[in-house]
Amino acid sequence: MEKLTNFFTNLMRKYLPDAFVFAIGLTILTMILAMVIEGQAPKDMVLAWGDGFWDLLAFTTQMAVILAMGYVLATAPITDKLLNKIAAKVHTPKGAIMVATLVGAVGSYLNWGFGLVIGGIIARKLAMNVKGVHYPLIIAAAYSGFTFYGLGLSASIPVLISTPGHPLEASMGIIPLAETIFSLPMIITAIVLLVTLPFVNAALHPKKNIIEINPALYEEKTAAAPNVLDDHTFATRLNNSRFLSYAIGMIGLVYAVWYLVDGNTLNLNIINFIILFLGIILLGTPAKYMQSLNNGIGTISGIILQFPFYAGIMAIMASSGLVDTIAAAFVNFSTAESLPFWGIISSFFINFFAPSAGGHWVVQGPFMIDAAKELGASISQTSMSVMLGNAWNDLVQPFWILPALALSKLKLKDIMGYLVMIMFYVGIIYIAACLIWGYFL
């Protein structure tokens, strides 16, 4: 295993560019594929790319908000104290790898934005506290927990298709969460992965050539002395008012409770709403909330820059018919029982071009639902297979790794070799789940 890990690690360090360069290269590759495979004209593909560049602007904002607010929650004093207590009880490198995996996994199961950030934070704390931890691996291990979001409470496709009025409701109806993420096969899959993945990640720890964290990179700069003339002004008291934070925070949470009690379902907007006002309460004052939020903005700069590029790529995929061609290559010879298996495989490849599960579903979902109806396959299983393929591929799709890289100050090539190894294992679990679900359950 160590030789194989070293092979992929060295390969990635030599040939893998930064995530933004990857997005540019993928844009050009998609245009070429659309012209060669689908016979599209260059002008049409350039126009489709440009027209689609801002199509996901609202969704980009939702993603940025959920990550920024997730950072605030993950760095709130109560969360920070809990993470410090956890880190203080770990004393071995392999134990640190396992704990980072578990924290990232549980956080991502609850909410993907929260999990992305809290995993990186606990990994950094553990690397500081435990001597001999291979820093690139512990960051990769914490990020590997992100795959649990596809099985969890913020899984985009299951949440979307359980919401009345979703784009494909006319063709597939409303699919309750009890038939997707809360179905017995998916619950068992989550448990199996949660129990085994920490051990797999720990087994990847190298015996030599350990790269430890450089504490100097994370030394906090001494804050500038406050202006004593402003210490007791009315404005300063308002900025540091706990009453204001608690009042608006409670109003926000009360609204969220009434919203859900009235029969509305979870969606990205209400999830962001809850995270926002919960963070305001936990930080205690408006000034502390803004300070924490400003610190978190740096973790999402790459997301904001690259999301429009992937929106353009998805526009090329949809307008050219390339996504249907890729999906058809896998599902045209499917049966009702094997469709979930081919669904996850096709979704894995399509996710390189469409790493957002919501946008991914828009381009692949209609084809998969039509295939399920034609074959008499389970629509819930088919939908979930697309979600699992998305979450599986996210382990090696450079886009969502950006917050982890921002927190760790590492390069993509430093951690990708380990993620490739983890991707192989997670793929075995997800594929087995789809096969068992499709053929036996």
Coordinates of C-alpha atoms in Angstrom, one line a residue:
M1 CA 0.0 0.0 0.0
E2 CA 2.8 2.4 0.8
K3 CA 4.5 1.8 -2.6
L4 CA 1.2 2.5 -4.3
T5 CA 0.5 5.6 -2.3
N6 CA 4.0 6.9 -3.0
F7 CA 3.4 6.2 -6.7
F8 CA 0.3 8.4 -6.9
T9 CA 1.8 11.0 -4.6
N10 CA 4.9 11.4 -6.7
L11 CA 2.7 11.4 -9.9
M12 CA 0.5 14.2 -8.6
R13 CA 3.4 16.3 -7.4
K14 CA 5.0 16.2 -10.8
Y15 CA 2.0 16.6 -13.1
L16 CA -1.0 18.0 -11.3
P17 CA -1.5 21.8 -11.7
D18 CA -3.4 24.1 -9.3
A19 CA -7.1 23.9 -9.2
F20 CA -7.7 27.0 -11.3
V21 CA -5.5 25.7 -14.0
F22 CA -7.4 22.4 -13.9
A23 CA -10.6 24.3 -14.4
I24 CA -9.2 26.2 -17.4
G25 CA -7.9 23.0 -19.0
L26 CA -11.2 21.2 -18.4
T27 CA -13.1 24.1 -20.1
I28 CA -10.9 23.7 -23.2
L29 CA -11.2 19.9 -23.1
T30 CA -15.0 20.0 -22.9
M31 CA -15.2 22.3 -25.9
I32 CA -13.0 19.9 -27.9
L33 CA -15.0 16.9 -26.9
A34 CA -18.3 18.6 -27.8
M35 CA -16.8 19.5 -31.3
V36 CA -15.3 16.0 -31.9
I37 CA -17.9 13.7 -30.4
E38 CA -21.1 15.8 -30.9
G39 CA -20.1 17.6 -34.1
Q40 CA -20.7 21.0 -32.6
A41 CA -19.4 24.2 -34.3
P42 CA -16.6 26.1 -32.4
K43 CA -18.7 29.3 -32.4
D44 CA -21.7 27.5 -30.9
M45 CA -19.6 26.1 -28.1
V46 CA -17.9 29.4 -27.3
L47 CA -21.3 31.1 -27.2
A48 CA -22.8 28.3 -25.0
W49 CA -19.9 28.7 -22.6
G50 CA -20.2 32.4 -22.4
D51 CA -24.0 32.4 -22.1
G52 CA -23.8 29.9 -19.3
F53 CA -21.0 31.5 -17.4
W54 CA -23.2 33.3 -15.0
D55 CA -26.2 30.9 -15.0
L56 CA -25.3 29.6 -11.6
L57 CA -24.6 33.0 -10.0
A58 CA -27.4 32.6 -7.4
F59 CA -26.2 29.1 -6.6
T60 CA -22.6 30.3 -6.4
T61 CA -23.7 32.8 -3.8
Q62 CA -25.5 30.1 -1.9
M63 CA -22.3 28.0 -1.9
A64 CA -20.2 30.9 -0.8
V65 CA -22.6 31.7 2.0
I66 CA -22.8 28.2 3.3
L67 CA -19.0 27.9 3.4
A68 CA -18.4 31.3 5.0
M69 CA -21.2 30.7 7.6
G70 CA -19.8 27.2 8.1
Y71 CA -16.4 28.7 8.9
V72 CA -18.0 30.9 11.5
L73 CA -19.7 27.9 13.2
A74 CA -16.6 25.8 13.1
T75 CA -14.5 28.6 14.7
A76 CA -17.0 29.7 17.3
P77 CA -15.7 29.6 20.9
I78 CA -17.8 26.6 21.9
T79 CA -16.7 24.7 18.8
D80 CA -13.1 25.7 19.3
K81 CA -13.0 24.5 22.9
L82 CA -14.5 21.2 21.9
L83 CA -12.0 20.7 19.2
N84 CA -9.1 21.6 21.6
K85 CA -10.4 19.0 24.0
I86 CA -10.5 16.4 21.3
A87 CA -7.1 17.2 20.0
A88 CA -5.6 17.1 23.5
K89 CA -6.6 13.5 24.0
V90 CA -4.8 12.2 20.8
H91 CA -1.2 11.2 21.2
T92 CA -0.2 9.1 18.1
P93 CA 0.0 10.0 14.4
K94 CA -2.4 7.3 13.3
G95 CA -4.8 8.2 16.0
A96 CA -4.7 11.8 14.8
I97 CA -5.5 10.7 11.2
M98 CA -8.5 8.7 12.5
V99 CA -9.9 11.5 14.6
A100 CA -9.5 14.0 11.7
T101 CA -11.4 11.6 9.4
L102 CA -14.2 11.2 12.0
V103 CA -14.6 14.9 12.7
G104 CA -14.7 15.7 9.0
A105 CA -17.1 12.9 8.3
V106 CA -19.6 13.7 11.1
G107 CA -19.4 17.5 10.3
S108 CA -20.0 16.8 6.6
Y109 CA -22.9 14.5 7.3
L110 CA -24.6 17.3 9.3
N111 CA -23.8 20.0 6.8
W112 CA -21.2 19.9 4.0
G113 CA -20.0 23.5 4.4
F114 CA -19.6 23.0 8.2
G115 CA -17.8 19.7 7.6
L116 CA -15.4 21.1 5.0
V117 CA -14.2 23.7 7.4
I118 CA -14.3 21.9 10.7
G119 CA -12.3 19.0 9.2
G120 CA -9.5 21.3 8.2
I121 CA -9.4 23.0 11.5
I122 CA -9.2 19.8 13.6
A123 CA -6.6 18.5 11.2
R124 CA -4.5 21.6 11.8
K125 CA -4.9 21.4 15.6
L126 CA -4.0 17.7 15.6
A127 CA -0.9 18.3 13.4
M128 CA 0.2 21.0 15.9
N129 CA -0.3 18.8 19.0
V130 CA 0.8 15.4 17.9
K131 CA 4.5 15.0 16.9
G132 CA 5.2 12.9 13.8
V133 CA 1.9 13.4 12.0
H134 CA 2.4 13.6 8.2
Y135 CA 0.7 16.9 7.5
P136 CA -0.5 16.4 3.9
L137 CA -2.1 13.1 4.9
I138 CA -4.0 14.4 7.8
I139 CA -5.4 17.2 5.7
A140 CA -6.4 14.7 3.0
A141 CA -8.0 12.5 5.7
A142 CA -10.0 15.3 7.1
Y143 CA -11.2 16.3 3.6
S144 CA -12.1 12.6 2.8
G145 CA -14.9 13.0 5.3
F146 CA -16.5 15.4 2.8
T147 CA -17.8 12.3 0.9
F148 CA -20.3 11.7 3.7
Y149 CA -22.3 14.8 2.7
G150 CA -23.7 12.6 -0.1
L151 CA -25.2 10.4 2.5
G152 CA -26.1 13.1 4.9
L153 CA -28.6 15.9 5.8
S154 CA -27.4 18.3 3.2
A155 CA -27.1 15.9 0.3
S156 CA -28.2 18.2 -2.5
I157 CA -30.0 15.8 -4.9
P158 CA -32.1 14.0 -2.2
V159 CA -33.0 17.3 -0.5
L160 CA -33.9 18.8 -3.9
I161 CA -36.1 16.0 -5.1
S162 CA -37.9 15.9 -1.8
T163 CA -38.9 19.5 -2.2
P164 CA -42.3 20.3 -3.9
G165 CA -41.8 22.3 -7.1
H166 CA -38.4 20.9 -7.9
P167 CA -37.5 21.1 -11.6
L168 CA -38.1 17.4 -12.4
E169 CA -41.3 17.0 -10.3
A170 CA -43.5 16.5 -13.4
S171 CA -41.5 13.5 -14.6
M172 CA -40.6 11.9 -11.3
G173 CA -42.8 13.3 -8.5
I174 CA -41.6 14.0 -5.0
I175 CA -39.2 11.5 -3.5
P176 CA -39.2 11.6 0.3
L177 CA -35.9 11.4 2.2
A178 CA -37.0 8.1 3.7
E179 CA -36.4 6.6 0.3
T180 CA -33.0 8.1 -0.3
I181 CA -30.6 9.2 2.5
F182 CA -32.8 7.7 5.3
S183 CA -33.3 4.4 3.6
L184 CA -31.9 1.3 5.3
P185 CA -29.2 0.6 2.6
M186 CA -27.9 4.2 2.8
I187 CA -27.9 4.3 6.6
I188 CA -25.9 1.0 6.6
T189 CA -23.5 2.4 3.9
A190 CA -22.9 5.4 6.1
I191 CA -22.2 3.3 9.1
V192 CA -19.8 1.0 7.3
L193 CA -17.9 3.8 5.8
L194 CA -17.7 5.7 9.1
V195 CA -16.3 2.7 10.9
T196 CA -13.8 1.7 8.3
L197 CA -12.5 4.8 6.5
P198 CA -10.5 6.1 9.6
F199 CA -8.6 2.8 9.6
V200 CA -7.9 3.0 5.9
N201 CA -6.7 6.5 6.2
A202 CA -4.4 5.6 9.1
A203 CA -2.9 2.8 7.1
L204 CA -1.7 5.3 4.5
H205 CA 0.6 7.1 7.0
P206 CA 4.1 6.9 5.7
K207 CA 6.9 5.4 7.9
K208 CA 9.6 7.8 6.7
N209 CA 9.9 11.2 4.9
I210 CA 7.4 12.7 7.3
I211 CA 6.4 16.3 6.5
E212 CA 5.2 18.0 9.7
I213 CA 3.3 21.2 10.0
N214 CA 5.2 24.4 10.1
P215 CA 3.8 26.3 13.1
A216 CA 5.3 29.6 11.9
L217 CA 2.7 29.7 9.1
Y218 CA -0.1 29.9 11.6
E219 CA 1.3 32.3 14.2
E220 CA -1.3 34.9 14.9
K221 CA -0.3 38.5 14.3
T222 CA -0.5 40.8 17.2
A223 CA -3.6 42.9 16.9
A224 CA -3.3 46.6 16.8
A225 CA -4.0 48.4 20.0
P226 CA -7.6 49.7 20.1
N227 CA -8.3 53.4 20.1
V228 CA -9.0 54.1 23.7
L229 CA -11.1 57.1 22.8
D230 CA -13.7 54.7 21.2
D231 CA -13.8 52.2 24.0
H232 CA -16.9 53.5 25.7
T233 CA -18.7 55.2 22.9
F234 CA -22.3 54.4 22.1
A235 CA -21.3 52.9 18.7
T236 CA -18.7 50.6 20.4
R237 CA -21.3 49.3 22.9
L238 CA -23.7 48.5 20.1
N239 CA -21.0 46.7 18.1
N240 CA -20.2 44.6 21.1
S241 CA -23.8 44.1 22.3
R242 CA -24.7 40.5 23.2
F243 CA -28.4 41.6 23.5
L244 CA -28.5 42.5 19.8
S245 CA -26.9 39.2 18.7
Y246 CA -29.1 37.1 20.9
A247 CA -32.2 39.0 19.9
I248 CA -31.8 38.8 16.2
G249 CA -30.4 35.3 16.5
M250 CA -33.5 34.0 18.3
I251 CA -35.8 35.8 15.9
G252 CA -34.0 34.0 13.0
L253 CA -34.2 30.6 14.7
V254 CA -37.8 31.1 15.6
Y255 CA -38.6 31.8 12.0
A256 CA -36.8 28.7 10.9
V257 CA -38.8 26.5 13.4
W258 CA -42.1 28.0 12.2
Y259 CA -41.0 27.6 8.6
L260 CA -40.4 23.8 9.1
V261 CA -43.4 23.3 11.4
D262 CA -45.6 24.8 8.6
G263 CA -44.7 21.8 6.4
N264 CA -41.9 23.4 4.4
T265 CA -38.9 21.2 3.6
L266 CA -35.2 21.7 3.9
N267 CA -33.5 23.5 1.1
L268 CA -30.2 25.5 0.7
N269 CA -31.8 28.8 1.6
I270 CA -33.3 27.7 5.0
I271 CA -30.1 25.7 5.8
N272 CA -28.0 28.9 5.2
F273 CA -30.6 30.9 7.2
I274 CA -30.2 28.5 10.2
I275 CA -26.4 28.5 10.0
L276 CA -26.3 32.3 9.8
F277 CA -28.4 33.0 12.9
L278 CA -27.0 30.1 14.9
G279 CA -23.5 31.6 14.2
I280 CA -24.6 35.0 15.4
I281 CA -25.7 33.5 18.7
L282 CA -22.6 31.4 19.2
L283 CA -20.2 34.3 18.5
G284 CA -22.0 36.5 21.0
T285 CA -21.6 40.0 19.5
P286 CA -22.0 41.6 16.0
A287 CA -18.3 42.6 16.1
K288 CA -17.0 39.1 16.9
Y289 CA -19.3 37.6 14.2
M290 CA -17.9 40.1 11.5
Q291 CA -14.3 39.4 12.6
S292 CA -14.8 35.6 12.3
L293 CA -16.6 36.0 9.0
N294 CA -13.8 38.2 7.6
N295 CA -11.3 35.5 8.5
G296 CA -13.4 32.9 6.7
I297 CA -13.8 34.8 3.4
G298 CA -10.3 33.8 2.4
T299 CA -11.3 30.1 2.4
I300 CA -13.9 30.7 -0.3
S301 CA -12.1 32.9 -2.8
G302 CA -11.2 30.0 -5.0
I303 CA -14.9 28.8 -5.0
I304 CA -16.1 32.2 -6.1
L305 CA -13.5 32.4 -8.9
Q306 CA -14.0 28.9 -10.3
F307 CA -17.7 28.3 -10.0
P308 CA -18.6 30.4 -13.1
F309 CA -16.0 28.4 -15.1
Y310 CA -17.8 25.2 -14.1
A311 CA -21.2 26.8 -14.9
G312 CA -19.8 27.4 -18.4
I313 CA -18.6 23.8 -18.7
M314 CA -22.0 22.6 -17.7
A315 CA -23.6 24.8 -20.3
I316 CA -21.4 23.2 -23.0
M317 CA -22.3 19.8 -21.7
A318 CA -26.0 20.4 -21.8
S319 CA -26.3 22.3 -25.1
S320 CA -24.0 20.0 -27.0
G321 CA -25.7 16.8 -25.8
L322 CA -22.3 15.6 -24.4
V323 CA -23.8 14.7 -21.0
D324 CA -26.4 12.5 -22.5
T325 CA -23.8 10.8 -24.6
I326 CA -21.6 10.0 -21.6
A327 CA -24.6 8.8 -19.6
A328 CA -25.9 6.7 -22.5
A329 CA -22.6 5.0 -22.9
F330 CA -23.1 3.5 -19.5
V331 CA -26.8 3.0 -19.1
N332 CA -28.0 1.9 -22.6
F333 CA -27.2 -1.7 -21.7
S334 CA -28.5 -1.4 -18.2
T335 CA -31.3 -3.5 -16.6
A336 CA -33.7 -2.3 -13.9
E337 CA -31.4 -3.9 -11.3
S338 CA -28.1 -2.7 -12.7
L339 CA -29.1 0.9 -13.5
P340 CA -28.0 2.2 -10.0
F341 CA -24.5 0.7 -10.6
W342 CA -24.2 2.3 -14.1
G343 CA -25.7 5.5 -12.6
I344 CA -22.9 5.9 -10.1
I345 CA -20.2 5.1 -12.7
S346 CA -21.5 7.6 -15.2
S347 CA -22.1 10.2 -12.4
F348 CA -18.5 9.8 -11.3
F349 CA -17.2 10.8 -14.8
I350 CA -19.7 13.6 -15.4
N351 CA -18.8 15.1 -12.0
F352 CA -15.4 16.1 -13.3
F353 CA -17.2 18.5 -15.6
A354 CA -20.1 19.4 -13.2
P355 CA -18.9 19.3 -9.6
S356 CA -21.9 20.9 -8.1
A357 CA -24.5 18.2 -7.2
G358 CA -27.4 20.6 -8.0
G359 CA -26.0 21.6 -11.3
H360 CA -24.9 18.0 -12.0
W361 CA -28.5 16.8 -11.4
V362 CA -29.9 19.4 -13.8
V363 CA -27.8 18.0 -16.7
Q364 CA -27.8 14.3 -15.8
G365 CA -31.0 13.9 -13.9
P366 CA -33.5 14.1 -16.8
F367 CA -31.7 11.3 -18.8
M368 CA -31.4 9.1 -15.7
I369 CA -35.1 9.5 -14.8
D370 CA -36.2 8.7 -18.3
A371 CA -33.9 5.6 -18.2
A372 CA -35.4 4.5 -14.9
K373 CA -38.9 4.9 -16.1
E374 CA -38.2 3.0 -19.4
L375 CA -36.5 0.1 -17.6
G376 CA -38.9 0.0 -14.6
A377 CA -36.1 0.8 -12.2
S378 CA -36.4 2.5 -8.9
I379 CA -36.4 6.2 -9.3
S380 CA -35.2 6.8 -5.7
Q381 CA -32.3 4.3 -6.2
T382 CA -31.4 5.9 -9.5
S383 CA -31.4 9.4 -8.0
M384 CA -29.3 8.3 -5.1
S385 CA -26.8 6.6 -7.4
V386 CA -26.2 9.9 -9.1
M387 CA -25.7 11.5 -5.7
L388 CA -23.2 8.9 -4.6
G389 CA -21.2 9.2 -7.9
N390 CA -21.0 12.9 -7.2
A391 CA -19.8 12.5 -3.6
W392 CA -17.4 9.8 -4.7
N393 CA -15.8 11.9 -7.4
D394 CA -15.6 14.9 -5.2
L395 CA -12.7 13.2 -3.4
V396 CA -10.5 13.8 -6.5
Q397 CA -12.3 16.7 -8.2
P398 CA -10.1 19.7 -7.3
F399 CA -12.9 22.2 -6.9
W400 CA -14.2 21.4 -3.4
I401 CA -10.7 20.8 -2.0
L402 CA -10.1 24.6 -2.2
P403 CA -11.2 25.5 1.4
A404 CA -9.0 22.7 2.8
L405 CA -6.1 24.0 0.8
A406 CA -6.8 27.6 2.0
L407 CA -6.9 26.4 5.7
S408 CA -3.8 24.2 5.4
K409 CA -1.7 26.4 3.2
L410 CA -0.8 23.3 1.1
K411 CA -0.9 22.8 -2.6
L412 CA -3.3 20.5 -4.5
K413 CA -0.5 18.3 -5.5
D414 CA 0.6 17.8 -1.9
I415 CA -2.6 15.9 -0.9
M416 CA -4.1 14.5 -4.1
G417 CA -2.0 11.3 -4.1
Y418 CA -3.6 10.3 -0.8
L419 CA -7.0 11.2 -2.0
V420 CA -6.7 9.0 -5.1
M421 CA -6.0 6.0 -2.7
I422 CA -9.0 7.0 -0.6
M423 CA -11.1 7.3 -3.7
F424 CA -10.5 3.7 -4.6
Y425 CA -11.7 2.5 -1.3
V426 CA -14.8 4.7 -1.1
G427 CA -15.7 3.6 -4.6
I428 CA -15.7 0.0 -3.5
I429 CA -18.1 0.8 -0.7
Y430 CA -20.4 2.9 -2.8
I431 CA -20.5 0.5 -5.8
A432 CA -21.2 -2.4 -3.5
A433 CA -24.1 -0.4 -1.9
C434 CA -25.6 0.3 -5.3
L435 CA -25.2 -3.3 -6.5
I436 CA -26.8 -4.8 -3.3
W437 CA -29.5 -2.2 -3.3
G438 CA -30.3 -2.8 -7.0
Y439 CA -30.2 -6.6 -7.0
F440 CA -31.2 -7.7 -3.6
L441 CA -33.2 -5.0 -1.8

